Tab-separated table of C-alpha atoms in Angstrom:
chain	number	residue	atom	x	y	z
A	99	MET	CA	112.289	58.121	94.494
A	100	PHE	CA	115.321	59.147	96.569
A	101	LEU	CA	113.293	60.149	99.635
A	102	GLU	CA	111.246	56.972	99.614
A	103	ALA	CA	114.434	54.902	99.558
A	104	PHE	CA	115.969	56.586	102.619
A	105	GLY	CA	112.815	57.212	104.676
A	106	ASN	CA	111.966	59.973	107.150
A	107	ASP	CA	115.591	60.903	107.855
A	108	ALA	CA	115.955	61.969	104.233
A	109	PHE	CA	112.932	64.273	104.589
A	110	VAL	CA	114.506	65.889	107.664
A	111	LEU	CA	117.791	66.348	105.796
A	112	LEU	CA	116.037	67.794	102.753
A	113	GLY	CA	114.031	70.173	104.945
A	114	ALA	CA	117.202	71.417	106.639
A	115	LEU	CA	118.966	71.918	103.319
A	116	LEU	CA	115.985	73.775	101.853
A	117	LEU	CA	115.753	76.150	104.814
A	118	ILE	CA	119.490	76.820	104.764
A	119	SER	CA	119.423	77.448	101.024
A	120	GLY	CA	116.367	79.652	101.473
A	121	VAL	CA	118.123	81.844	104.032
A	122	ILE	CA	121.207	82.133	101.806
A	123	VAL	CA	119.027	82.958	98.796
A	124	ALA	CA	117.209	85.676	100.762
A	125	LYS	CA	120.584	87.142	101.723
A	126	PHE	CA	122.013	87.314	98.217
A	127	SER	CA	118.903	87.685	96.023
A	128	ASP	CA	119.314	91.482	95.783
A	129	ARG	CA	122.827	91.051	94.429
A	130	PHE	CA	121.348	89.220	91.461
A	131	GLY	CA	118.627	91.838	91.105
A	132	LEU	CA	115.869	89.245	91.472
A	133	PRO	CA	113.196	88.718	94.145
A	134	ALA	CA	113.877	85.787	96.473
A	135	LEU	CA	110.551	84.171	95.561
A	136	VAL	CA	111.879	83.374	92.061
A	137	PHE	CA	114.742	81.380	93.540
A	138	PHE	CA	112.452	79.591	96.007
A	139	ILE	CA	110.125	78.535	93.180
A	140	LEU	CA	113.069	77.400	91.057
A	141	VAL	CA	114.372	75.304	93.958
A	142	GLY	CA	110.990	73.566	94.136
A	143	MET	CA	110.987	72.925	90.403
A	144	ILE	CA	114.586	71.622	90.442
A	145	ILE	CA	114.037	69.075	93.229
A	146	GLY	CA	110.676	68.019	91.750
A	147	SER	CA	109.931	65.054	89.543
A	148	ASP	CA	110.856	66.852	86.304
A	149	GLY	CA	114.141	68.000	87.856
A	150	LEU	CA	116.346	65.937	90.142
A	151	GLY	CA	113.417	63.703	91.022
A	152	LEU	CA	113.930	63.997	94.782
A	153	VAL	CA	110.258	64.745	95.517
A	154	TYR	CA	107.088	63.927	93.610
A	155	PHE	CA	104.286	66.283	94.579
A	156	ASP	CA	101.021	66.826	92.724
A	157	ASN	CA	98.551	67.316	95.595
A	158	ALA	CA	96.775	70.589	94.821
A	159	GLU	CA	94.664	70.390	97.988
A	160	ALA	CA	97.739	70.100	100.240
A	161	ALA	CA	99.443	72.944	98.358
A	162	GLN	CA	96.321	75.057	98.777
A	163	LEU	CA	96.221	74.446	102.546
A	164	ILE	CA	99.932	75.215	102.954
A	165	GLY	CA	99.515	78.332	100.814
A	166	ILE	CA	96.575	79.628	102.874
A	167	LEU	CA	98.387	79.073	106.184
A	168	ALA	CA	101.517	80.749	104.834
A	169	LEU	CA	99.548	83.727	103.520
A	170	VAL	CA	97.907	84.180	106.932
A	171	VAL	CA	101.352	84.342	108.559
A	172	ILE	CA	102.731	86.708	105.882
A	173	LEU	CA	99.729	89.052	106.001
A	174	PHE	CA	99.850	89.078	109.795
A	175	GLU	CA	103.536	90.015	109.847
A	176	GLY	CA	102.992	92.692	107.208
A	177	GLY	CA	100.116	94.194	109.191
A	178	LEU	CA	102.166	94.210	112.402
A	179	GLN	CA	104.927	96.211	110.718
A	180	THR	CA	102.545	98.735	109.130
A	181	LYS	CA	102.169	102.058	110.927
A	182	TRP	CA	98.588	103.327	110.982
A	183	THR	CA	99.740	106.956	110.634
A	184	THR	CA	101.364	106.051	107.320
A	185	VAL	CA	98.467	103.942	106.028
A	186	LYS	CA	95.853	106.520	106.999
A	187	SER	CA	97.309	109.056	104.570
A	188	VAL	CA	96.924	106.638	101.630
A	189	ALA	CA	93.797	104.770	102.779
A	190	ALA	CA	91.533	106.058	99.979
A	191	PRO	CA	93.774	105.170	96.989
A	192	SER	CA	94.823	101.881	98.567
A	193	LEU	CA	91.233	100.753	99.115
A	194	SER	CA	90.259	101.912	95.636
A	195	LEU	CA	93.140	99.938	94.124
A	196	ALA	CA	92.279	96.919	96.297
A	197	THR	CA	88.659	96.826	95.131
A	198	LEU	CA	87.957	98.758	91.925
A	199	GLY	CA	91.526	98.242	90.733
A	200	VAL	CA	91.349	94.465	91.164
A	201	PHE	CA	87.940	94.332	89.496
A	202	LEU	CA	89.117	96.347	86.472
A	203	THR	CA	92.335	94.332	86.157
A	204	SER	CA	90.367	91.089	86.321
A	205	ALA	CA	87.869	92.298	83.719
A	206	ILE	CA	90.526	93.443	81.220
A	207	VAL	CA	92.627	90.293	81.636
A	208	GLY	CA	89.491	88.125	81.465
A	209	LEU	CA	88.369	89.755	78.230
A	210	SER	CA	91.833	89.204	76.759
A	211	ALA	CA	91.851	85.567	77.883
A	212	MET	CA	88.499	85.034	76.223
A	213	LEU	CA	89.903	86.288	72.911
A	214	LEU	CA	93.120	84.253	73.192
A	215	PHE	CA	92.080	80.981	74.849
A	216	ASP	CA	89.528	78.421	73.746
A	217	ILE	CA	87.535	78.720	76.999
A	218	THR	CA	84.130	80.002	78.141
A	219	TRP	CA	83.408	83.549	79.357
A	220	PHE	CA	83.222	82.499	83.002
A	221	GLU	CA	86.498	80.541	82.712
A	222	ALA	CA	88.168	83.567	81.107
A	223	PHE	CA	87.043	85.896	83.880
A	224	LEU	CA	88.052	83.274	86.440
A	225	PHE	CA	91.569	83.519	84.999
A	226	GLY	CA	91.373	87.306	85.246
A	227	ALA	CA	90.259	87.111	88.870
A	228	ILE	CA	93.131	84.793	89.783
A	229	VAL	CA	95.820	87.201	88.506
A	230	GLY	CA	93.877	90.342	89.435
A	231	SER	CA	95.507	91.078	92.786
A	232	THR	CA	99.035	92.034	93.705
A	233	ASP	CA	100.794	89.737	96.146
A	234	ALA	CA	101.487	90.758	99.741
A	235	ALA	CA	104.474	88.434	100.139
A	236	ALA	CA	106.117	89.675	96.942
A	237	VAL	CA	105.399	93.369	97.591
A	238	PHE	CA	106.435	93.322	101.276
A	239	ALA	CA	109.682	91.532	100.396
A	240	ALA	CA	110.400	93.765	97.383
A	241	LEU	CA	109.913	97.054	99.245
A	242	LYS	CA	111.346	96.121	102.657
A	243	GLU	CA	114.959	97.012	101.898
A	244	ARG	CA	114.419	99.520	99.073
A	245	ASN	CA	114.385	103.259	99.662
A	246	ILE	CA	111.155	103.982	97.791
A	247	LYS	CA	109.315	107.169	98.786
A	248	ALA	CA	107.157	106.569	101.847
A	249	LYS	CA	103.908	107.466	100.069
A	250	MET	CA	104.534	104.945	97.301
A	251	GLY	CA	105.639	102.194	99.667
A	252	ALA	CA	102.657	102.717	101.968
A	253	THR	CA	100.197	102.698	99.053
A	254	LEU	CA	101.569	99.483	97.581
A	255	GLU	CA	101.826	97.679	100.922
A	256	ALA	CA	98.311	98.697	101.997
A	257	GLU	CA	96.920	97.708	98.597
A	258	SER	CA	98.623	94.303	98.588
A	259	GLY	CA	97.535	93.664	102.177
A	260	THR	CA	93.873	94.387	101.429
A	261	ASN	CA	93.334	93.281	97.815
A	262	ASP	CA	93.661	89.533	98.381
A	263	PRO	CA	90.067	89.342	99.706
A	264	MET	CA	88.740	90.823	96.454
A	265	ALA	CA	90.700	88.320	94.361
A	266	VAL	CA	89.610	85.406	96.563
A	267	PHE	CA	85.991	86.562	96.390
A	268	LEU	CA	86.019	86.854	92.587
A	269	THR	CA	87.839	83.518	92.156
A	270	LEU	CA	85.434	81.565	94.349
A	271	GLY	CA	82.485	83.445	92.856
A	272	PHE	CA	83.336	82.517	89.266
A	273	ILE	CA	84.043	78.893	90.244
A	274	GLU	CA	80.580	78.821	91.836
A	275	LEU	CA	79.060	80.327	88.675
A	276	ILE	CA	80.792	77.738	86.478
A	277	LEU	CA	79.668	74.815	88.647
A	278	ALA	CA	76.106	76.104	89.166
A	279	GLY	CA	75.530	76.937	85.529
A	280	ASP	CA	72.295	78.913	86.005
A	281	MET	CA	73.444	81.246	88.780
A	282	SER	CA	73.255	85.003	88.152
A	283	LEU	CA	76.318	87.222	88.400
A	284	LEU	CA	74.251	89.750	90.401
A	285	MET	CA	73.948	87.251	93.258
A	286	LEU	CA	77.604	87.858	94.061
A	287	ILE	CA	77.013	91.516	95.034
A	288	PRO	CA	75.453	90.926	98.492
A	289	LYS	CA	78.071	88.246	99.178
A	290	PHE	CA	80.813	90.788	98.522
A	291	PHE	CA	79.513	93.306	101.051
A	292	TRP	CA	78.929	90.568	103.625
A	293	GLN	CA	82.444	89.147	103.284
A	294	MET	CA	84.193	92.523	103.399
A	295	GLY	CA	82.025	93.886	106.206
A	296	ILE	CA	82.455	90.810	108.400
A	297	GLY	CA	86.186	90.747	107.637
A	298	LEU	CA	86.652	94.366	108.717
A	299	GLY	CA	84.479	94.007	111.817
A	300	LEU	CA	85.882	90.751	113.155
A	301	GLY	CA	89.437	91.774	112.320
A	302	PHE	CA	89.074	94.925	114.423
A	303	VAL	CA	87.338	93.181	117.336
A	304	ILE	CA	89.749	90.237	117.503
A	305	GLY	CA	92.707	92.590	117.087
A	306	LYS	CA	91.563	94.585	120.121
A	307	ALA	CA	90.957	91.377	122.091
A	308	ALA	CA	94.401	90.051	121.146
A	309	SER	CA	96.142	93.284	122.217
A	310	TYR	CA	94.315	93.256	125.549
A	311	SER	CA	95.070	89.566	126.145
A	312	ILE	CA	98.782	89.886	125.315
A	313	ASN	CA	99.147	92.762	127.772
A	314	ARG	CA	96.983	91.352	130.562
A	315	ILE	CA	97.801	87.639	130.653
A	316	ASN	CA	101.025	86.991	132.541
A	317	LEU	CA	102.599	83.951	130.856
A	318	GLU	CA	105.391	81.933	132.437
A	319	SER	CA	107.791	82.245	129.512
A	320	SER	CA	108.461	85.227	127.251
A	321	GLY	CA	108.677	82.807	124.320
A	322	LEU	CA	104.951	82.106	124.634
A	323	TYR	CA	103.898	85.649	123.702
A	324	PRO	CA	104.927	85.416	120.020
A	325	ILE	CA	103.160	82.039	119.773
A	326	PHE	CA	100.121	83.642	121.428
A	327	SER	CA	100.089	86.328	118.712
A	328	VAL	CA	100.287	83.768	115.870
A	329	ALA	CA	97.447	81.806	117.497
A	330	PHE	CA	95.297	84.944	117.294
A	331	ALA	CA	96.174	85.317	113.600
A	332	LEU	CA	94.991	81.771	112.865
A	333	LEU	CA	91.930	82.286	115.071
A	334	THR	CA	91.039	85.464	113.214
A	335	TYR	CA	91.206	83.781	109.827
A	336	SER	CA	89.302	80.643	110.821
A	337	VAL	CA	86.495	82.344	112.780
A	338	THR	CA	85.947	84.909	110.018
A	339	ALA	CA	85.975	82.282	107.277
A	340	PHE	CA	83.606	80.090	109.314
A	341	VAL	CA	80.911	82.815	109.324
A	342	GLY	CA	81.405	83.555	105.632
A	343	GLY	CA	83.623	86.626	105.947
A	344	SER	CA	86.951	87.425	104.334
A	345	GLY	CA	89.557	85.745	106.513
A	346	PHE	CA	92.538	87.397	104.795
A	347	LEU	CA	91.103	90.887	105.264
A	348	ALA	CA	90.348	90.120	108.923
A	349	VAL	CA	93.922	88.928	109.540
A	350	TYR	CA	95.440	92.082	108.040
A	351	VAL	CA	93.089	94.374	109.983
A	352	ALA	CA	93.721	92.488	113.241
A	353	ALA	CA	97.488	92.719	112.694
A	354	LEU	CA	97.162	96.445	111.981
A	355	VAL	CA	95.315	96.908	115.280
A	356	ILE	CA	97.799	94.791	117.244
A	357	GLY	CA	100.875	96.358	115.667
A	358	ASN	CA	99.710	99.884	116.467
A	359	SER	CA	98.843	99.083	120.076
A	360	GLU	CA	101.123	99.260	123.088
A	361	LEU	CA	102.351	95.689	123.604
A	362	THR	CA	104.350	93.845	126.186
A	363	TYR	CA	107.188	91.805	124.648
A	364	ARG	CA	106.696	93.850	121.469
A	365	TYR	CA	110.245	93.295	120.242
A	366	SER	CA	110.065	89.520	120.708
A	367	ILE	CA	106.650	89.304	119.023
A	368	PHE	CA	107.801	91.307	115.997
A	369	GLN	CA	111.104	89.458	115.599
A	370	PHE	CA	109.445	86.046	115.884
A	371	ASN	CA	106.764	86.884	113.331
A	372	GLU	CA	109.314	88.294	110.895
A	373	GLY	CA	111.312	85.071	111.025
A	374	PHE	CA	108.170	82.945	110.879
A	375	ALA	CA	106.947	84.879	107.828
A	376	TRP	CA	110.247	84.230	106.044
A	377	MET	CA	109.977	80.526	106.809
A	378	ALA	CA	106.381	80.539	105.535
A	379	GLN	CA	107.493	82.234	102.310
A	380	ILE	CA	110.302	79.740	101.749
A	381	LEU	CA	108.042	76.762	102.372
A	382	MET	CA	105.130	78.122	100.339
A	383	PHE	CA	107.116	79.042	97.231
A	384	ILE	CA	109.062	75.780	97.247
A	385	ILE	CA	105.797	73.784	97.549
A	386	LEU	CA	104.271	75.797	94.704
A	387	GLY	CA	107.410	75.158	92.666
A	388	LEU	CA	107.019	71.424	93.311
A	389	LEU	CA	103.421	71.624	92.097
A	390	ALA	CA	104.547	72.956	88.715
A	391	PHE	CA	105.887	70.443	86.202
A	392	PRO	CA	108.409	72.084	83.818
A	393	GLU	CA	107.536	69.632	81.031
A	394	GLN	CA	103.963	70.970	81.088
A	395	LEU	CA	104.872	74.549	81.918
A	396	PHE	CA	107.461	75.279	79.245
A	397	THR	CA	105.562	74.022	76.230
A	398	MET	CA	105.220	76.334	73.214
A	399	LYS	CA	101.499	76.845	73.912
A	400	ILE	CA	101.920	77.808	77.584
A	401	VAL	CA	104.944	80.028	76.913
A	402	LEU	CA	103.092	81.876	74.141
A	403	TYR	CA	99.908	82.292	76.191
A	404	GLY	CA	101.922	83.244	79.267
A	405	LEU	CA	103.978	85.903	77.501
A	406	LEU	CA	100.914	87.439	75.863
A	407	MET	CA	98.954	87.547	79.115
A	408	SER	CA	101.968	88.928	80.992
A	409	MET	CA	102.341	91.747	78.472
A	410	ILE	CA	98.629	92.550	78.664
A	411	LEU	CA	98.690	92.495	82.471
A	412	MET	CA	101.836	94.607	82.868
A	413	PHE	CA	101.321	97.144	80.081
A	414	VAL	CA	97.536	97.364	79.642
A	415	ALA	CA	95.360	95.954	82.429
A	416	ARG	CA	97.315	97.085	85.510
A	417	PRO	CA	98.064	100.635	84.224
A	418	LEU	CA	94.452	101.192	83.129
A	419	ALA	CA	93.163	99.906	86.460
A	420	VAL	CA	95.566	102.151	88.407
A	421	PHE	CA	94.794	105.290	86.420
A	422	LEU	CA	91.022	104.753	86.561
A	423	SER	CA	90.856	103.753	90.243
A	424	THR	CA	92.942	106.755	91.355
A	425	LEU	CA	91.058	109.416	89.417
A	426	GLY	CA	90.698	112.617	91.436
A	427	MET	CA	93.316	111.508	93.958
A	428	LYS	CA	96.577	113.309	94.634
A	429	PHE	CA	98.869	111.157	92.544
A	430	THR	CA	101.165	112.522	89.877
A	431	PHE	CA	101.537	110.876	86.493
A	432	LYS	CA	104.933	109.454	87.494
A	433	GLU	CA	103.522	108.067	90.741
A	434	LYS	CA	100.735	106.301	88.865
A	435	ILE	CA	103.262	104.829	86.449
A	436	PHE	CA	105.308	103.493	89.359
A	437	VAL	CA	102.283	102.019	91.162
A	438	SER	CA	101.325	100.358	87.870
A	439	TRP	CA	104.772	98.815	87.462
A	440	ALA	CA	105.200	97.759	91.109
A	441	GLY	CA	102.024	95.647	91.187
A	442	LEU	CA	103.873	92.353	91.613
A	443	ARG	CA	102.178	88.995	91.234
A	444	GLY	CA	103.345	86.175	93.484
A	445	ALA	CA	102.044	83.383	95.674
A	446	VAL	CA	98.414	84.526	95.860
A	447	PRO	CA	97.637	83.962	92.138
A	448	ILE	CA	99.338	80.536	92.232
A	449	VAL	CA	97.453	79.531	95.381
A	450	LEU	CA	94.200	80.757	93.829
A	451	ALA	CA	95.011	78.800	90.667
A	452	THR	CA	94.815	75.612	92.744
A	453	PHE	CA	91.121	76.278	93.482
A	454	PRO	CA	89.865	75.372	89.961
A	455	VAL	CA	92.207	72.342	90.023
A	456	VAL	CA	90.673	71.162	93.301
A	457	ALA	CA	87.184	71.885	91.893
A	458	GLU	CA	88.149	69.742	88.847
A	459	LEU	CA	87.109	72.330	86.272
A	460	GLU	CA	87.631	71.348	82.649
A	461	ASN	CA	90.464	73.775	81.815
A	462	SER	CA	91.925	74.011	85.313
A	463	GLN	CA	95.400	72.720	84.372
A	464	LEU	CA	95.673	75.198	81.499
A	465	ILE	CA	94.699	78.028	83.843
A	466	PHE	CA	97.191	76.905	86.494
A	467	ASN	CA	100.116	76.640	84.065
A	468	VAL	CA	99.484	80.020	82.433
A	469	VAL	CA	99.018	81.702	85.827
A	470	PHE	CA	102.295	80.168	87.021
A	471	PHE	CA	104.111	81.494	83.950
A	472	VAL	CA	102.579	84.966	84.417
A	473	VAL	CA	103.759	85.054	88.055
A	474	LEU	CA	107.296	84.053	87.072
A	475	THR	CA	107.354	86.735	84.379
A	476	SER	CA	106.067	89.394	86.775
A	477	ALA	CA	108.626	88.499	89.430
A	478	LEU	CA	111.506	88.362	86.950
A	479	VAL	CA	110.700	91.511	84.975
A	480	GLN	CA	108.918	93.814	87.425
A	481	GLY	CA	110.467	92.580	90.656
A	482	SER	CA	114.027	93.020	89.392
A	483	THR	CA	113.449	96.564	88.087
A	484	ILE	CA	111.493	98.272	90.892
A	485	SER	CA	114.496	100.219	92.184
A	486	TYR	CA	115.558	101.183	88.645
A	487	VAL	CA	112.074	102.432	87.710
A	488	ALA	CA	111.752	104.370	90.990
A	489	LYS	CA	115.094	106.051	90.310
A	490	LYS	CA	114.158	106.943	86.732
A	491	LEU	CA	110.834	108.414	87.912
A	492	ASN	CA	112.588	110.317	90.723
A	493	LEU	CA	110.589	108.490	93.393
A	494	VAL	CA	113.524	107.383	95.505
A	495	GLY	CA	113.178	108.390	99.141
A	496	PRO	CA	115.752	108.726	101.891
A	497	LYS	CA	117.731	105.619	102.721
A	498	LYS	CA	115.801	103.396	105.095
A	499	ASP	CA	117.132	103.336	108.623
A	500	THR	CA	117.361	99.682	109.566
A	501	PRO	CA	119.449	99.428	112.715
A	502	HIS	CA	121.666	96.353	112.803
A	503	HIS	CA	121.951	96.694	116.565
A	504	SER	CA	119.330	95.618	119.076
A	505	ILE	CA	118.698	95.509	122.790
A	506	GLU	CA	116.377	92.754	123.987
A	507	LEU	CA	113.471	94.619	125.493
A	508	ILE	CA	112.430	94.086	129.079
A	509	SER	CA	108.802	93.122	129.527
A	510	ILE	CA	106.281	95.008	131.600
A	511	GLY	CA	104.762	91.603	132.361
A	512	LYS	CA	107.605	90.564	134.673
A	513	ALA	CA	109.430	93.763	135.647
A	514	ASN	CA	106.604	96.319	135.344
A	515	ALA	CA	108.918	98.199	133.002
A	516	GLU	CA	109.793	98.279	129.334
A	517	MET	CA	112.757	99.248	127.182
A	518	VAL	CA	111.500	101.668	124.534
A	519	GLN	CA	113.386	102.258	121.282
A	520	PHE	CA	112.916	105.696	119.702
A	521	LYS	CA	114.574	107.252	116.658
A	522	THR	CA	114.942	111.038	116.619
A	523	ASN	CA	114.745	113.290	113.564
A	524	HIS	CA	115.211	116.990	112.836
A	525	GLU	CA	111.653	117.765	113.957
A	526	THR	CA	111.954	116.034	117.355
A	527	ALA	CA	111.766	118.640	120.133
A	528	ILE	CA	114.507	117.076	122.291
A	529	VAL	CA	117.091	117.197	119.467
A	530	GLY	CA	119.842	119.687	120.297
A	531	LYS	CA	119.224	119.473	124.031
A	532	LYS	CA	121.463	117.915	126.647
A	533	LEU	CA	120.087	115.087	128.747
A	534	HIS	CA	119.989	117.122	131.957
A	535	GLU	CA	117.864	119.745	130.138
A	536	ILE	CA	115.172	117.258	129.069
A	537	PRO	CA	112.220	116.785	131.479
A	538	PHE	CA	112.087	112.981	131.342
A	539	PRO	CA	109.492	111.266	133.589
A	540	ARG	CA	110.852	110.427	137.040
A	541	LYS	CA	110.940	106.666	136.356
A	542	ALA	CA	112.497	106.853	132.877
A	543	THR	CA	116.213	106.358	132.228
A	544	ILE	CA	118.146	106.480	128.943
A	545	SER	CA	120.146	103.265	129.018
A	546	ALA	CA	121.902	103.619	125.657
A	547	ILE	CA	122.206	105.802	122.594
A	548	VAL	CA	123.214	104.372	119.213
A	549	ARG	CA	124.576	106.966	116.781
A	550	ASP	CA	125.861	105.976	113.344
A	551	ASP	CA	126.043	102.349	114.527
A	552	ARG	CA	128.211	103.404	117.479
A	553	LEU	CA	127.184	102.935	121.095
A	554	ILE	CA	127.177	106.205	123.051
A	555	THR	CA	127.230	106.005	126.843
A	556	PRO	CA	124.704	108.611	128.001
A	557	TYR	CA	125.418	111.128	130.778
A	558	GLY	CA	124.076	114.549	131.743
A	559	GLU	CA	126.046	116.544	129.172
A	560	THR	CA	125.240	114.194	126.251
A	561	GLU	CA	123.469	116.135	123.492
A	562	ILE	CA	120.707	114.416	121.516
A	563	GLN	CA	121.229	114.537	117.765
A	564	ALA	CA	118.938	113.835	114.818
A	565	GLY	CA	119.124	110.193	113.799
A	566	ASP	CA	119.948	108.907	117.273
A	567	PHE	CA	118.380	105.658	118.452
A	568	LEU	CA	117.430	106.110	122.102
A	569	TYR	CA	116.873	103.102	124.357
A	570	ILE	CA	114.875	104.221	127.376
A	571	LEU	CA	113.912	102.064	130.350
A	572	VAL	CA	110.563	103.306	131.656
A	573	SER	CA	107.953	102.110	134.125
A	574	GLN	CA	104.537	101.165	132.810
A	575	LYS	CA	102.853	104.078	134.602
A	576	GLU	CA	105.236	106.624	133.068
A	577	LYS	CA	105.207	105.238	129.535
A	578	GLU	CA	102.441	107.497	128.220
A	579	ALA	CA	104.165	110.598	129.611
A	580	LEU	CA	107.412	109.506	127.934
A	581	LYS	CA	105.589	108.945	124.640
A	582	GLN	CA	104.142	112.469	124.738
A	583	LEU	CA	107.607	113.915	125.394
A	584	LEU	CA	109.248	111.999	122.565
A	585	ASP	CA	106.473	112.720	120.073
A	586	LYS	CA	106.621	116.455	120.706
A	587	LYS	CA	107.776	118.432	117.683
A	588	LYS	CA	109.853	121.595	117.543
A	589	GLU	CA	107.756	124.727	117.433
A	590	LYS	CA	107.819	126.353	114.038
A	591	GLN	CA	108.132	130.110	113.990
A	592	GLN	CA	105.104	131.751	112.506
A	593	GLN	CA	105.860	134.391	109.915
A	594	VAL	CA	103.573	137.395	110.006
A	595	LEU	CA	102.670	138.586	106.568
């Protein structure tokens, strides 16, 4: 092999080239109308033994470990970026989709697999469990830059962040049933409640502890705070998994708690984790691409099985699961159609497909190859058409405001002050007022205003407009008072009937 001939330096060079290509792919993937994960997987397949032959990789256990670590990082970053006020409004449908929806999808796909494949009932439902959940990495990446309506985006992100535990539980449960032979399916019920309950509880507790520690411990370097946050993510997963709980659920809950708390070095923590999550995605998808051998994957049998299962998943199982699990909830027919279509499969099913391979089940390679094909089909077909479907269903929201400007925030840990970024809208009470008319706290100063990507130098006569990004330097003691001022809404005139 090429890498073996040139030693460790070749590995370093290959790693650098893969990361550079990954960043470029992430930049231009939208122009091709395809999710970045497809390109990352293809890169892995191209440099693998059936491609250019640069790397030979068939270690399912190593791929599983890398996949789990990457998913922890991705879920943690997704939870940090999720606003609780947004999630709270869609908590019921998201949880229903993450539990009942996954179960129904798994059951329908499993029944179909039993009729199509020459495998046992438990193996068929194991296949269903593996592809039953949507993928957080794929969904977060697909929705991040698209102007989907907030309700739809929040539902899909919350579902994908919380449905991995259900898929993991069902996958491990069916593997245990297959290996045990005489174990009853009913024995999985108490395990489910234990895993979910422990995951929720420990995630909340460790999230609170992490927020307190980040704010209270005065570290010597600001660069240590982002590392501190990632350490808590890994701690959350490992401690929860050690006591038999759902580590993935705990990580997402902990990140939700941390992200919605007041944090020192918030900007640095968020930026670091966003970059780290991208690196985890690139590495994970390339490794999973290396694990797939095109000569085995693109045989007539696998292609036929994969296409049939993809069609059943996209057009039967997922829609039925969505419609049934959201009964009685305030979703229109068009919204349910969109949620059905936007249920992307990604890294999670492929990582879960390594579990039967590691357990050395009889039909594990068949399951892995078909799952891999289903994921590729989902990413190619559904991932590339999300924006188009949203537009056709009239579910396109306002263009997302992603400022391309930034001011490195000052930490309360060193200066006892913090630079707060706030975006105004038409409902913000201070909009339309001049700076000298606004009762800012005594130790709060507007340092900059960014309007339409232009820097505005603030002075007393500057009028605040809707859509302005305000950068306010405030002392720690005055921060809560500033928050109350900024969050205040304009009073609506009451009409007397």
